[in-house]
Each structure stands twice: as structure tokens, then as C-alpha cells.
Amino acid sequence: MKVSAVFKFRSPEIRALHLTWIAFFITFYVWFNMAPLASSMLKSVDWLTTDDLKLFAICNVALTIPARIIVGMALDRFGPRRVFSVLMVTMALPALAFAFGNNMTQLLVARLVLSSIGASFVVGIHMTALWFKPKDIGFAEGFYAGWGNFGSAVAAMSLPTIALSMYGGPDGWRWAIAQSAIVMAAYGVYYWFAITDGPDAQAHRKPRKTAAMEVSSWGDMIKLIIWTIPLVGVLAILVWRIQYMGYLSITGAVIAYLVIVAIVIYQIVQILRVNLPILRKGVPEDDKYSFNSVAALNSTYFANFGAELAVVSMLPMFFEETWGLNAATAGLIAASFAFVNLVARPMGGMVSDRMGNRRFVMLCYMFGISVGFLLMAMLNSSWPLILAIAVTIGTSIFVQGAEGATFGIIPSIKRRITGQISGMAGAYGNVGAVVYLTIFTFVTPSQFFYIIATGAFISWVICLVWLKEPEGAFDDEYYVSSVDRDIEEQALQNAKH
């Protein structure tokens, strides 16, 4: 697939790609609509403090992790068209509640619920996989995914102007946020009628069960349980931070920890309920897949997307303090790390499509990230600023190219459970962000860059040992197993009855 293909608007798959990235762009625009209006909120509402806004920032990512897992399961059962539409319409409600909230509790709950909108990423990944063939999936997924961060950047640039110029007054920020929510809900309704789940009814293959991911061996089931625990367990770090900031009592924290433990136990039970009957019956050879590849891609997204979110949060202050820049200049330089996403991520997917070996591309990108962050750890005021910027942009190209390469592999691992695999890997990106941002509060920027360089290198080792080249990763059609055919025939028989 060439870059020029994205301008062939009459092509059904290109139309689907454009409809889907627009949805993704809007959801990220709404997700990050608070930060650029924070100063306006503080001036407008006398009972809000900067600490309150820090708490809202934590809540803004709190439920993204479980939401990506749940949405991943919903995708395999209901299809991405329904899930994306429902997500956009329903998430407009907490966005509106945040816009017009009149007390701390309303704003906090609204922002907490709204954090689920971050699951939109995995929805579009699944929809794109349904429309594009294995040989083109890397570029298509990368092109789609590049628009999310751009949506947050456009929100940062446009919302203050909309609040001040279009609406004005102390409540301008409220109407600016409300407008973004209404646009999202309207597009959600349009998306329902404008797109289908792939070019035909066979494109969306449902798994046997959606409560948990299917595996192919007893060993893989144990690995799935081990890799599932951190997905919800990491929320304990968020609870600890909220309690540390004084917004949660010890009793409240204990209750939250017990809820987290209960959810982890529930997930393990679901894994056992889904997989014990399958493994006892036996998995046909042609339906087996290696969970090690899923685990390896979980680690890559932890190390690349997690690092990206963490670095974007600390980079402006790093440039400001290291080179004595003013806030505006430092912010502009730091923004280059995110803006590269629009090009670097599709390029990562395209390289994955063109090289003929997706595993080799993944390894190259992860090694490049390790070297890039290692160089950033050595940056100090003695370095020429232009060279520091070049190192930063070069590292960003590898980080975001690796994100594109990750989702260039996922659709080919096991077509029937693409939604669940996408949801798990996507959630691990947020787990990485929570872990890295928490570590950053205890170390210097230089130490921080060494740590995330080490994380990327560990992921490289995991990929070297565990990641396998997916079967048929460059074919015209996705691999179909005997179980896939049985499920399809069963669905046809049920439809007749």
C-alpha cells in the first residue's frame, strides 16, 4: 500500500479508514479537553485549586486501562461499528457533566468516567484490521493511530481560542468543552450509519467466548493469568497517589484496594471458565497460536507508548530547566515529540509492511528506542540545543514507529480475538505510563531516561526470545482455521433458526 492510496476516497477501505481516524481524532480531542482550559477553570471557579486539577489529571487516565480490556471483549462480540458509536455517544454525557459541574464531586466523577474514552484506540485498531488485508495492515493501522495524539494537540491549540473568542466570559471554558462533547455525540450517530464492520459479513469473526482470551495450551493459560494481574493491579498505584495527595482516607483506600483484588480474582475466574473446557477438549493444531507473541507485544507497548506518555509530561520542564528556556519555547520544542507521531507512526507500519519480516522490524525499533533514550539520558546544558532537539526527535521517531509496528503484527496473531489482543496490548501502554510517571516522581530526568531506556531494552530481549513472525502476515487474506470455519457454520445455522 502506497501513501498516495489514502487519497483514493472512492475506495471502500480508504473511506472506512478516514471515517475511523476522524472518530479517533474526536475522542482524543474530548479526552484531553481539560488541560488547555485549566487556567480558565481556576479563574472562573473559586473553589478549585491546582491540586484539584492534578487529581483530575490522574482520574483522566484511571479507568482507561480496564476500559480498554472491557471494550476489547465487546469488540469481538458486537463489532467495532456498534462499540465506537455507543462509546462516542455515551461518553458525551460525562463530558457534558464535567462542563457544567458545580461542585468538586461532580467534576471528579465526570472526569473519572470520561477516562474510559481512551478505549477508543483499540476500537479503531479492530475496525481497520477488518477492512485491510494482512500485507497492508501495518501502514493502515499506523495511519489511523497517528491521529489520536494529533487530536490532543489540536485540542490544546484550539480550545482556549474557542473559549475566549467564540464564547467569552467566565463560563467560556464550559461551553468550549460542551461543544466538543456535542460534536462527538453527533459523529457517533453518523458513524453508526456510515460504516460497516468490514467489506462483508465474514470479515468480523467472533470468538467462542468473549469473557476472556482463548489460549492454546495449559502453559499459555498460566502466562495469560500472570500478564492479566498487572492490568488491574496497577490501579493500586493510582489509589496510593490519590491517598498521598490527601483526597482519599485510609478507609477509602483500603476499600479501593479490596475492590481491585476482587476484580483481579474475577478476571482469573473468567480465564479459567473460558479456557478449561477448551483445553480439556483439545485445541486443533491448525487453531493454535503462541501467547508468547501477545506477551511480547504487551511489553513493547508498555515500553514505547508508556514511555511516550510519560516523556511528553516531563519534557517541557526538562528543556526549560536544562537550557534556561522560557516556557513557551520549551513547550514548542517538547511538542515536537508528539507532533512527529503523525508521520512516524504510519512510517513504522509501512516499514513493517515493506520489509517482509515484521518481527525483525519490531526488534530494530525497540533497539532504536533503547539507544535513543540512552542518548537523552546524557543530555545536559553543555550539549548544543539544536543537537538535543535532533536527539529528541530521532528518539520520538523510533518510539512512535515502534507503536505502529506493534499494531502491524497484532491482527495477524489470531484473527478471531484481535479485539482482545488489541485491548490487552493497548492497556499495557497505559500501565507503562502509570509506572513510568510514578517512577519519575522519585528520580532525576537523567535517571528517568536511563530507566525507560532499560525498559525498552528488556522488551527487546523479550521480543528476541518470544515474538514469532505471524503466519500469513503478508498474505492477501487472513489465516482461517478449522475452528474459525466451525464457528462460522454454527453462526449461519443459528441465523437460519
PDB file of C-alpha atoms in Angstrom, residues 60-319:
ATOM      1  CA  ASN A  60      -8.371  11.288  33.394  1.00  0.00           C
ATOM      2  CA  VAL A  61      -6.368   8.089  32.820  1.00  0.00           C
ATOM      3  CA  ALA A  62      -7.610   5.965  35.746  1.00  0.00           C
ATOM      4  CA  LEU A  63     -10.287   3.873  34.035  1.00  0.00           C
ATOM      5  CA  THR A  64      -8.673   3.801  30.600  1.00  0.00           C
ATOM      6  CA  ILE A  65      -6.864   0.564  31.440  1.00  0.00           C
ATOM      7  CA  PRO A  66      -9.902  -1.558  32.470  1.00  0.00           C
ATOM      8  CA  ALA A  67     -11.989   0.166  29.795  1.00  0.00           C
ATOM      9  CA  ARG A  68      -9.583  -0.992  27.062  1.00  0.00           C
ATOM     10  CA  ILE A  69      -9.881  -4.595  28.305  1.00  0.00           C
ATOM     11  CA  ILE A  70     -13.690  -4.497  28.510  1.00  0.00           C
ATOM     12  CA  VAL A  71     -14.039  -2.723  25.168  1.00  0.00           C
ATOM     13  CA  GLY A  72     -11.671  -5.272  23.619  1.00  0.00           C
ATOM     14  CA  MET A  73     -14.055  -8.047  24.678  1.00  0.00           C
ATOM     15  CA  ALA A  74     -17.086  -6.073  23.465  1.00  0.00           C
ATOM     16  CA  LEU A  75     -15.435  -5.598  20.074  1.00  0.00           C
ATOM     17  CA  ASP A  76     -15.160  -9.306  19.420  1.00  0.00           C
ATOM     18  CA  ARG A  77     -18.811  -9.811  20.353  1.00  0.00           C
ATOM     19  CA  PHE A  78     -20.610  -6.735  18.945  1.00  0.00           C
ATOM     20  CA  GLY A  79     -18.203  -5.422  16.302  1.00  0.00           C
ATOM     21  CA  PRO A  80     -16.366  -2.067  16.175  1.00  0.00           C
ATOM     22  CA  ARG A  81     -19.159  -0.090  14.434  1.00  0.00           C
ATOM     23  CA  ARG A  82     -21.586  -0.504  17.321  1.00  0.00           C
ATOM     24  CA  VAL A  83     -18.937  -0.173  20.022  1.00  0.00           C
ATOM     25  CA  PHE A  84     -17.396   3.018  18.563  1.00  0.00           C
ATOM     26  CA  SER A  85     -20.793   4.669  18.055  1.00  0.00           C
ATOM     27  CA  VAL A  86     -22.044   3.784  21.532  1.00  0.00           C
ATOM     28  CA  LEU A  87     -18.745   4.883  23.090  1.00  0.00           C
ATOM     29  CA  MET A  88     -18.859   8.310  21.429  1.00  0.00           C
ATOM     30  CA  VAL A  89     -22.500   8.950  22.325  1.00  0.00           C
ATOM     31  CA  THR A  90     -22.338   7.731  25.930  1.00  0.00           C
ATOM     32  CA  MET A  91     -19.009   9.428  26.717  1.00  0.00           C
ATOM     33  CA  ALA A  92     -20.529  12.753  25.654  1.00  0.00           C
ATOM     34  CA  LEU A  93     -22.610  12.563  28.851  1.00  0.00           C
ATOM     35  CA  PRO A  94     -19.707  12.705  31.386  1.00  0.00           C
ATOM     36  CA  ALA A  95     -18.046  15.339  29.177  1.00  0.00           C
ATOM     37  CA  LEU A  96     -21.186  17.492  29.450  1.00  0.00           C
ATOM     38  CA  ALA A  97     -21.405  16.739  33.182  1.00  0.00           C
ATOM     39  CA  PHE A  98     -17.822  17.962  33.584  1.00  0.00           C
ATOM     40  CA  ALA A  99     -18.561  21.075  31.539  1.00  0.00           C
ATOM     41  CA  PHE A 100     -21.452  22.136  33.742  1.00  0.00           C
ATOM     42  CA  GLY A 101     -20.449  20.572  37.098  1.00  0.00           C
ATOM     43  CA  ASN A 102     -20.928  22.843  40.085  1.00  0.00           C
ATOM     44  CA  ASN A 103     -19.029  21.033  42.806  1.00  0.00           C
ATOM     45  CA  MET A 104     -15.869  19.005  43.317  1.00  0.00           C
ATOM     46  CA  THR A 105     -17.630  15.624  43.422  1.00  0.00           C
ATOM     47  CA  GLN A 106     -19.445  16.181  40.119  1.00  0.00           C
ATOM     48  CA  LEU A 107     -16.252  17.191  38.327  1.00  0.00           C
ATOM     49  CA  LEU A 108     -14.246  14.312  39.819  1.00  0.00           C
ATOM     50  CA  VAL A 109     -16.817  11.612  38.969  1.00  0.00           C
ATOM     51  CA  ALA A 110     -17.363  13.038  35.482  1.00  0.00           C
ATOM     52  CA  ARG A 111     -13.626  13.070  34.703  1.00  0.00           C
ATOM     53  CA  LEU A 112     -13.232   9.555  36.138  1.00  0.00           C
ATOM     54  CA  VAL A 113     -15.994   8.131  33.909  1.00  0.00           C
ATOM     55  CA  LEU A 114     -14.761  10.113  30.907  1.00  0.00           C
ATOM     56  CA  SER A 115     -11.356   8.424  31.193  1.00  0.00           C
ATOM     57  CA  SER A 116     -12.999   5.347  29.611  1.00  0.00           C
ATOM     58  CA  ILE A 117     -12.976   7.184  26.284  1.00  0.00           C
ATOM     59  CA  GLY A 118      -9.293   6.294  25.957  1.00  0.00           C
ATOM     60  CA  ALA A 119     -10.524   2.850  24.913  1.00  0.00           C
ATOM     61  CA  SER A 120     -11.412   4.351  21.529  1.00  0.00           C
ATOM     62  CA  PHE A 121      -7.910   3.472  20.350  1.00  0.00           C
ATOM     63  CA  VAL A 122      -8.496  -0.281  20.354  1.00  0.00           C
ATOM     64  CA  VAL A 123     -11.881   0.111  18.625  1.00  0.00           C
ATOM     65  CA  GLY A 124     -10.366   1.768  15.569  1.00  0.00           C
ATOM     66  CA  ILE A 125      -7.491  -0.713  15.513  1.00  0.00           C
ATOM     67  CA  HIS A 126     -10.034  -3.525  15.236  1.00  0.00           C
ATOM     68  CA  MET A 127     -12.123  -1.728  12.603  1.00  0.00           C
ATOM     69  CA  THR A 128      -9.031  -1.031  10.482  1.00  0.00           C
ATOM     70  CA  ALA A 129      -7.981  -4.686  10.736  1.00  0.00           C
ATOM     71  CA  LEU A 130     -11.381  -5.731   9.396  1.00  0.00           C
ATOM     72  CA  TRP A 131     -11.037  -3.556   6.287  1.00  0.00           C
ATOM     73  CA  PHE A 132      -7.390  -4.057   5.292  1.00  0.00           C
ATOM     74  CA  LYS A 133      -5.518  -7.138   4.116  1.00  0.00           C
ATOM     75  CA  PRO A 134      -2.544  -8.520   6.070  1.00  0.00           C
ATOM     76  CA  LYS A 135       0.002  -7.133   3.590  1.00  0.00           C
ATOM     77  CA  ASP A 136      -1.302  -3.542   4.064  1.00  0.00           C
ATOM     78  CA  ILE A 137      -2.287  -3.618   7.724  1.00  0.00           C
ATOM     79  CA  GLY A 138       0.907  -2.028   9.113  1.00  0.00           C
ATOM     80  CA  PHE A 139       0.551   1.264   7.255  1.00  0.00           C
ATOM     81  CA  ALA A 140      -3.246   1.365   7.675  1.00  0.00           C
ATOM     82  CA  GLU A 141      -3.020   0.856  11.459  1.00  0.00           C
ATOM     83  CA  GLY A 142      -0.164   3.346  11.764  1.00  0.00           C
ATOM     84  CA  PHE A 143      -2.007   5.981   9.716  1.00  0.00           C
ATOM     85  CA  TYR A 144      -5.115   5.550  11.865  1.00  0.00           C
ATOM     86  CA  ALA A 145      -3.265   5.604  15.184  1.00  0.00           C
ATOM     87  CA  GLY A 146      -1.228   8.698  14.306  1.00  0.00           C
ATOM     88  CA  TRP A 147      -4.315  10.926  14.545  1.00  0.00           C
ATOM     89  CA  GLY A 148      -5.012  10.353  18.234  1.00  0.00           C
ATOM     90  CA  ASN A 149      -2.184  12.405  19.687  1.00  0.00           C
ATOM     91  CA  PHE A 150      -2.770  14.971  16.962  1.00  0.00           C
ATOM     92  CA  GLY A 151      -6.318  15.302  18.308  1.00  0.00           C
ATOM     93  CA  SER A 152      -4.988  16.105  21.765  1.00  0.00           C
ATOM     94  CA  ALA A 153      -2.552  18.625  20.241  1.00  0.00           C
ATOM     95  CA  VAL A 154      -5.332  20.337  18.278  1.00  0.00           C
ATOM     96  CA  ALA A 155      -7.397  20.479  21.479  1.00  0.00           C
ATOM     97  CA  ALA A 156      -4.507  22.252  23.214  1.00  0.00           C
ATOM     98  CA  MET A 157      -4.220  24.768  20.382  1.00  0.00           C
ATOM     99  CA  SER A 158      -7.899  25.433  19.643  1.00  0.00           C
ATOM    100  CA  LEU A 159      -9.914  25.144  22.870  1.00  0.00           C
ATOM    101  CA  PRO A 160      -8.512  28.276  24.607  1.00  0.00           C
ATOM    102  CA  THR A 161      -9.313  30.312  21.482  1.00  0.00           C
ATOM    103  CA  ILE A 162     -12.813  28.842  21.251  1.00  0.00           C
ATOM    104  CA  ALA A 163     -13.431  29.526  24.952  1.00  0.00           C
ATOM    105  CA  LEU A 164     -12.186  33.134  24.813  1.00  0.00           C
ATOM    106  CA  SER A 165     -13.166  34.256  21.312  1.00  0.00           C
ATOM    107  CA  MET A 166     -16.302  32.306  20.450  1.00  0.00           C
ATOM    108  CA  TYR A 167     -17.977  32.262  23.853  1.00  0.00           C
ATOM    109  CA  GLY A 168     -16.012  34.540  26.187  1.00  0.00           C
ATOM    110  CA  GLY A 169     -16.849  35.338  29.794  1.00  0.00           C
ATOM    111  CA  PRO A 170     -16.108  33.244  32.903  1.00  0.00           C
ATOM    112  CA  ASP A 171     -18.092  30.270  31.557  1.00  0.00           C
ATOM    113  CA  GLY A 172     -16.414  30.204  28.149  1.00  0.00           C
ATOM    114  CA  TRP A 173     -14.422  27.099  29.123  1.00  0.00           C
ATOM    115  CA  ARG A 174     -17.662  25.268  29.975  1.00  0.00           C
ATOM    116  CA  TRP A 175     -19.204  25.933  26.554  1.00  0.00           C
ATOM    117  CA  ALA A 176     -15.957  25.016  24.759  1.00  0.00           C
ATOM    118  CA  ILE A 177     -15.919  21.602  26.477  1.00  0.00           C
ATOM    119  CA  ALA A 178     -19.661  21.127  25.919  1.00  0.00           C
ATOM    120  CA  GLN A 179     -19.240  21.908  22.217  1.00  0.00           C
ATOM    121  CA  SER A 180     -16.590  19.218  21.826  1.00  0.00           C
ATOM    122  CA  ALA A 181     -18.888  16.703  23.567  1.00  0.00           C
ATOM    123  CA  ILE A 182     -21.857  17.511  21.331  1.00  0.00           C
ATOM    124  CA  VAL A 183     -19.728  17.197  18.182  1.00  0.00           C
ATOM    125  CA  MET A 184     -18.509  13.780  19.384  1.00  0.00           C
ATOM    126  CA  ALA A 185     -22.058  12.527  20.081  1.00  0.00           C
ATOM    127  CA  ALA A 186     -23.260  13.730  16.661  1.00  0.00           C
ATOM    128  CA  TYR A 187     -20.362  11.980  14.916  1.00  0.00           C
ATOM    129  CA  GLY A 188     -21.104   8.817  16.921  1.00  0.00           C
ATOM    130  CA  VAL A 189     -24.632   8.744  15.459  1.00  0.00           C
ATOM    131  CA  TYR A 190     -23.274   9.403  11.955  1.00  0.00           C
ATOM    132  CA  TYR A 191     -20.626   6.668  12.323  1.00  0.00           C
ATOM    133  CA  TRP A 192     -23.321   4.080  13.112  1.00  0.00           C
ATOM    134  CA  PHE A 193     -24.952   4.619   9.708  1.00  0.00           C
ATOM    135  CA  ALA A 194     -21.827   5.469   7.658  1.00  0.00           C
ATOM    136  CA  ILE A 195     -19.728   2.329   8.056  1.00  0.00           C
ATOM    137  CA  THR A 196     -19.938  -1.467   8.319  1.00  0.00           C
ATOM    138  CA  ASP A 197     -17.766  -3.998  10.139  1.00  0.00           C
ATOM    139  CA  GLY A 198     -15.528  -4.784   7.197  1.00  0.00           C
ATOM    140  CA  PRO A 199     -16.336  -5.196   3.494  1.00  0.00           C
ATOM    141  CA  ASP A 200     -18.590  -8.240   4.092  1.00  0.00           C
ATOM    142  CA  ALA A 201     -20.294 -10.207   6.863  1.00  0.00           C
ATOM    143  CA  GLN A 202     -17.423 -12.714   7.091  1.00  0.00           C
ATOM    144  CA  ALA A 203     -14.847 -10.050   7.968  1.00  0.00           C
ATOM    145  CA  HIS A 204     -15.879  -9.900  11.624  1.00  0.00           C
ATOM    146  CA  ARG A 205     -15.114 -13.333  13.114  1.00  0.00           C
ATOM    147  CA  LYS A 206     -16.409 -13.814  16.633  1.00  0.00           C
ATOM    148  CA  PRO A 207     -14.504 -15.812  19.293  1.00  0.00           C
ATOM    149  CA  ARG A 208     -16.136 -18.728  21.076  1.00  0.00           C
ATOM    150  CA  LYS A 209     -16.199 -16.724  24.323  1.00  0.00           C
ATOM    151  CA  THR A 210     -15.675 -13.015  24.991  1.00  0.00           C
ATOM    152  CA  ALA A 211     -15.333 -13.128  28.784  1.00  0.00           C
ATOM    153  CA  ALA A 212     -11.594 -13.866  28.497  1.00  0.00           C
ATOM    154  CA  MET A 213      -8.950 -14.518  25.833  1.00  0.00           C
ATOM    155  CA  GLU A 214      -8.747 -18.045  24.409  1.00  0.00           C
ATOM    156  CA  VAL A 215      -5.339 -19.760  24.662  1.00  0.00           C
ATOM    157  CA  SER A 216      -3.855 -22.880  23.082  1.00  0.00           C
ATOM    158  CA  SER A 217      -2.077 -24.679  25.951  1.00  0.00           C
ATOM    159  CA  TRP A 218      -2.016 -25.052  29.729  1.00  0.00           C
ATOM    160  CA  GLY A 219       1.250 -23.133  29.895  1.00  0.00           C
ATOM    161  CA  ASP A 220      -0.251 -20.267  27.898  1.00  0.00           C
ATOM    162  CA  MET A 221      -3.195 -20.117  30.321  1.00  0.00           C
ATOM    163  CA  ILE A 222      -0.823 -19.610  33.246  1.00  0.00           C
ATOM    164  CA  LYS A 223       1.032 -16.919  31.294  1.00  0.00           C
ATOM    165  CA  LEU A 224      -2.283 -15.197  30.484  1.00  0.00           C
ATOM    166  CA  ILE A 225      -3.143 -15.104  34.203  1.00  0.00           C
ATOM    167  CA  ILE A 226       0.290 -13.685  35.070  1.00  0.00           C
ATOM    168  CA  TRP A 227       0.029 -10.970  32.396  1.00  0.00           C
ATOM    169  CA  THR A 228      -3.572 -10.122  33.396  1.00  0.00           C
ATOM    170  CA  ILE A 229      -2.819  -9.300  37.050  1.00  0.00           C
ATOM    171  CA  PRO A 230      -0.849  -6.044  36.382  1.00  0.00           C
ATOM    172  CA  LEU A 231      -3.608  -4.689  34.129  1.00  0.00           C
ATOM    173  CA  VAL A 232      -5.936  -4.044  37.059  1.00  0.00           C
ATOM    174  CA  GLY A 233      -3.306  -4.281  39.803  1.00  0.00           C
ATOM    175  CA  VAL A 234      -1.624  -1.100  38.518  1.00  0.00           C
ATOM    176  CA  LEU A 235      -4.708   0.841  39.627  1.00  0.00           C
ATOM    177  CA  ALA A 236      -3.400   0.354  43.169  1.00  0.00           C
ATOM    178  CA  ILE A 237      -0.655   2.855  42.288  1.00  0.00           C
ATOM    179  CA  LEU A 238      -3.287   5.415  41.326  1.00  0.00           C
ATOM    180  CA  VAL A 239      -5.179   4.784  44.589  1.00  0.00           C
ATOM    181  CA  TRP A 240      -1.940   5.272  46.516  1.00  0.00           C
ATOM    182  CA  ARG A 241      -1.247   8.579  44.707  1.00  0.00           C
ATOM    183  CA  ILE A 242      -4.753   9.898  45.356  1.00  0.00           C
ATOM    184  CA  GLN A 243      -4.487   8.954  49.036  1.00  0.00           C
ATOM    185  CA  TYR A 244      -0.995  10.504  49.212  1.00  0.00           C
ATOM    186  CA  MET A 245      -2.425  13.784  47.851  1.00  0.00           C
ATOM    187  CA  GLY A 246      -4.972  13.778  50.683  1.00  0.00           C
ATOM    188  CA  TYR A 247      -8.122  13.203  48.613  1.00  0.00           C
ATOM    189  CA  LEU A 248      -8.812   9.718  49.962  1.00  0.00           C
ATOM    190  CA  SER A 249      -8.962   8.462  53.555  1.00  0.00           C
ATOM    191  CA  ILE A 250      -7.194   5.290  54.694  1.00  0.00           C
ATOM    192  CA  THR A 251     -10.561   3.547  54.929  1.00  0.00           C
ATOM    193  CA  GLY A 252     -11.447   4.636  51.415  1.00  0.00           C
ATOM    194  CA  ALA A 253      -8.073   3.445  50.129  1.00  0.00           C
ATOM    195  CA  VAL A 254      -8.468   0.036  51.792  1.00  0.00           C
ATOM    196  CA  ILE A 255     -11.909  -0.356  50.184  1.00  0.00           C
ATOM    197  CA  ALA A 256     -10.424   0.607  46.804  1.00  0.00           C
ATOM    198  CA  TYR A 257      -7.587  -1.926  47.216  1.00  0.00           C
ATOM    199  CA  LEU A 258     -10.125  -4.672  48.103  1.00  0.00           C
ATOM    200  CA  VAL A 259     -12.176  -3.810  45.011  1.00  0.00           C
ATOM    201  CA  ILE A 260      -9.029  -4.096  42.869  1.00  0.00           C
ATOM    202  CA  VAL A 261      -8.220  -7.502  44.372  1.00  0.00           C
ATOM    203  CA  ALA A 262     -11.814  -8.662  43.792  1.00  0.00           C
ATOM    204  CA  ILE A 263     -11.645  -7.593  40.123  1.00  0.00           C
ATOM    205  CA  VAL A 264      -8.339  -9.426  39.630  1.00  0.00           C
ATOM    206  CA  ILE A 265      -9.807 -12.603  41.148  1.00  0.00           C
ATOM    207  CA  TYR A 266     -12.913 -12.239  38.936  1.00  0.00           C
ATOM    208  CA  GLN A 267     -10.735 -11.954  35.823  1.00  0.00           C
ATOM    209  CA  ILE A 268      -8.747 -15.059  36.765  1.00  0.00           C
ATOM    210  CA  VAL A 269     -12.006 -16.976  37.289  1.00  0.00           C
ATOM    211  CA  GLN A 270     -13.192 -15.861  33.838  1.00  0.00           C
ATOM    212  CA  ILE A 271      -9.925 -17.036  32.258  1.00  0.00           C
ATOM    213  CA  LEU A 272     -10.397 -20.443  33.873  1.00  0.00           C
ATOM    214  CA  ARG A 273     -14.097 -20.670  32.883  1.00  0.00           C
ATOM    215  CA  VAL A 274     -13.342 -19.897  29.239  1.00  0.00           C
ATOM    216  CA  ASN A 275     -10.200 -21.961  28.791  1.00  0.00           C
ATOM    217  CA  LEU A 276     -10.586 -25.079  30.957  1.00  0.00           C
ATOM    218  CA  PRO A 277     -13.306 -26.609  28.693  1.00  0.00           C
ATOM    219  CA  ILE A 278     -11.346 -25.684  25.552  1.00  0.00           C
ATOM    220  CA  LEU A 279      -8.064 -27.174  26.806  1.00  0.00           C
ATOM    221  CA  ARG A 280      -9.722 -30.330  28.175  1.00  0.00           C
ATOM    222  CA  LYS A 281     -11.315 -30.919  24.760  1.00  0.00           C
ATOM    223  CA  GLY A 282      -8.040 -30.159  22.978  1.00  0.00           C
ATOM    224  CA  VAL A 283      -7.113 -27.385  20.573  1.00  0.00           C
ATOM    225  CA  PRO A 284      -6.687 -28.454  16.910  1.00  0.00           C
ATOM    226  CA  GLU A 285      -3.163 -27.913  15.628  1.00  0.00           C
ATOM    227  CA  ASP A 286      -4.297 -25.504  12.930  1.00  0.00           C
ATOM    228  CA  ASP A 287      -6.050 -23.297  15.522  1.00  0.00           C
ATOM    229  CA  LYS A 288      -3.142 -22.938  17.944  1.00  0.00           C
ATOM    230  CA  TYR A 289      -1.261 -19.679  18.430  1.00  0.00           C
ATOM    231  CA  SER A 290       1.568 -18.676  20.737  1.00  0.00           C
ATOM    232  CA  PHE A 291       0.601 -16.438  23.679  1.00  0.00           C
ATOM    233  CA  ASN A 292       4.295 -15.559  23.943  1.00  0.00           C
ATOM    234  CA  SER A 293       3.825 -13.255  20.957  1.00  0.00           C
ATOM    235  CA  VAL A 294       0.948 -11.484  22.737  1.00  0.00           C
ATOM    236  CA  ALA A 295       3.110 -11.097  25.849  1.00  0.00           C
ATOM    237  CA  ALA A 296       5.998  -9.725  23.768  1.00  0.00           C
ATOM    238  CA  LEU A 297       3.733  -7.098  22.177  1.00  0.00           C
ATOM    239  CA  ASN A 298       2.321  -6.208  25.615  1.00  0.00           C
ATOM    240  CA  SER A 299       5.902  -5.448  26.631  1.00  0.00           C
ATOM    241  CA  THR A 300       6.617  -3.353  23.518  1.00  0.00           C
ATOM    242  CA  TYR A 301       3.552  -1.167  24.050  1.00  0.00           C
ATOM    243  CA  PHE A 302       4.442  -0.819  27.737  1.00  0.00           C
ATOM    244  CA  ALA A 303       7.910   0.351  26.712  1.00  0.00           C
ATOM    245  CA  ASN A 304       7.021   2.593  23.765  1.00  0.00           C
ATOM    246  CA  PHE A 305       3.547   4.083  24.339  1.00  0.00           C
ATOM    247  CA  GLY A 306       4.014   4.116  28.123  1.00  0.00           C
ATOM    248  CA  ALA A 307       7.319   5.946  27.716  1.00  0.00           C
ATOM    249  CA  GLU A 308       5.779   8.381  25.231  1.00  0.00           C
ATOM    250  CA  LEU A 309       3.007   9.457  27.615  1.00  0.00           C
ATOM    251  CA  ALA A 310       5.483   9.835  30.462  1.00  0.00           C
ATOM    252  CA  VAL A 311       8.089  11.749  28.420  1.00  0.00           C
ATOM    253  CA  VAL A 312       5.513  14.153  26.969  1.00  0.00           C
ATOM    254  CA  SER A 313       4.521  15.012  30.545  1.00  0.00           C
ATOM    255  CA  MET A 314       8.048  15.914  31.701  1.00  0.00           C
ATOM    256  CA  LEU A 315       9.824  17.109  28.539  1.00  0.00           C
ATOM    257  CA  PRO A 316       8.784  20.828  28.612  1.00  0.00           C
ATOM    258  CA  MET A 317      10.151  21.321  32.126  1.00  0.00           C
ATOM    259  CA  PHE A 318      13.307  19.336  31.215  1.00  0.00           C
ATOM    260  CA  PHE A 319      14.158  21.683  28.331  1.00  0.00           C
TER     261      PHE A 319
END
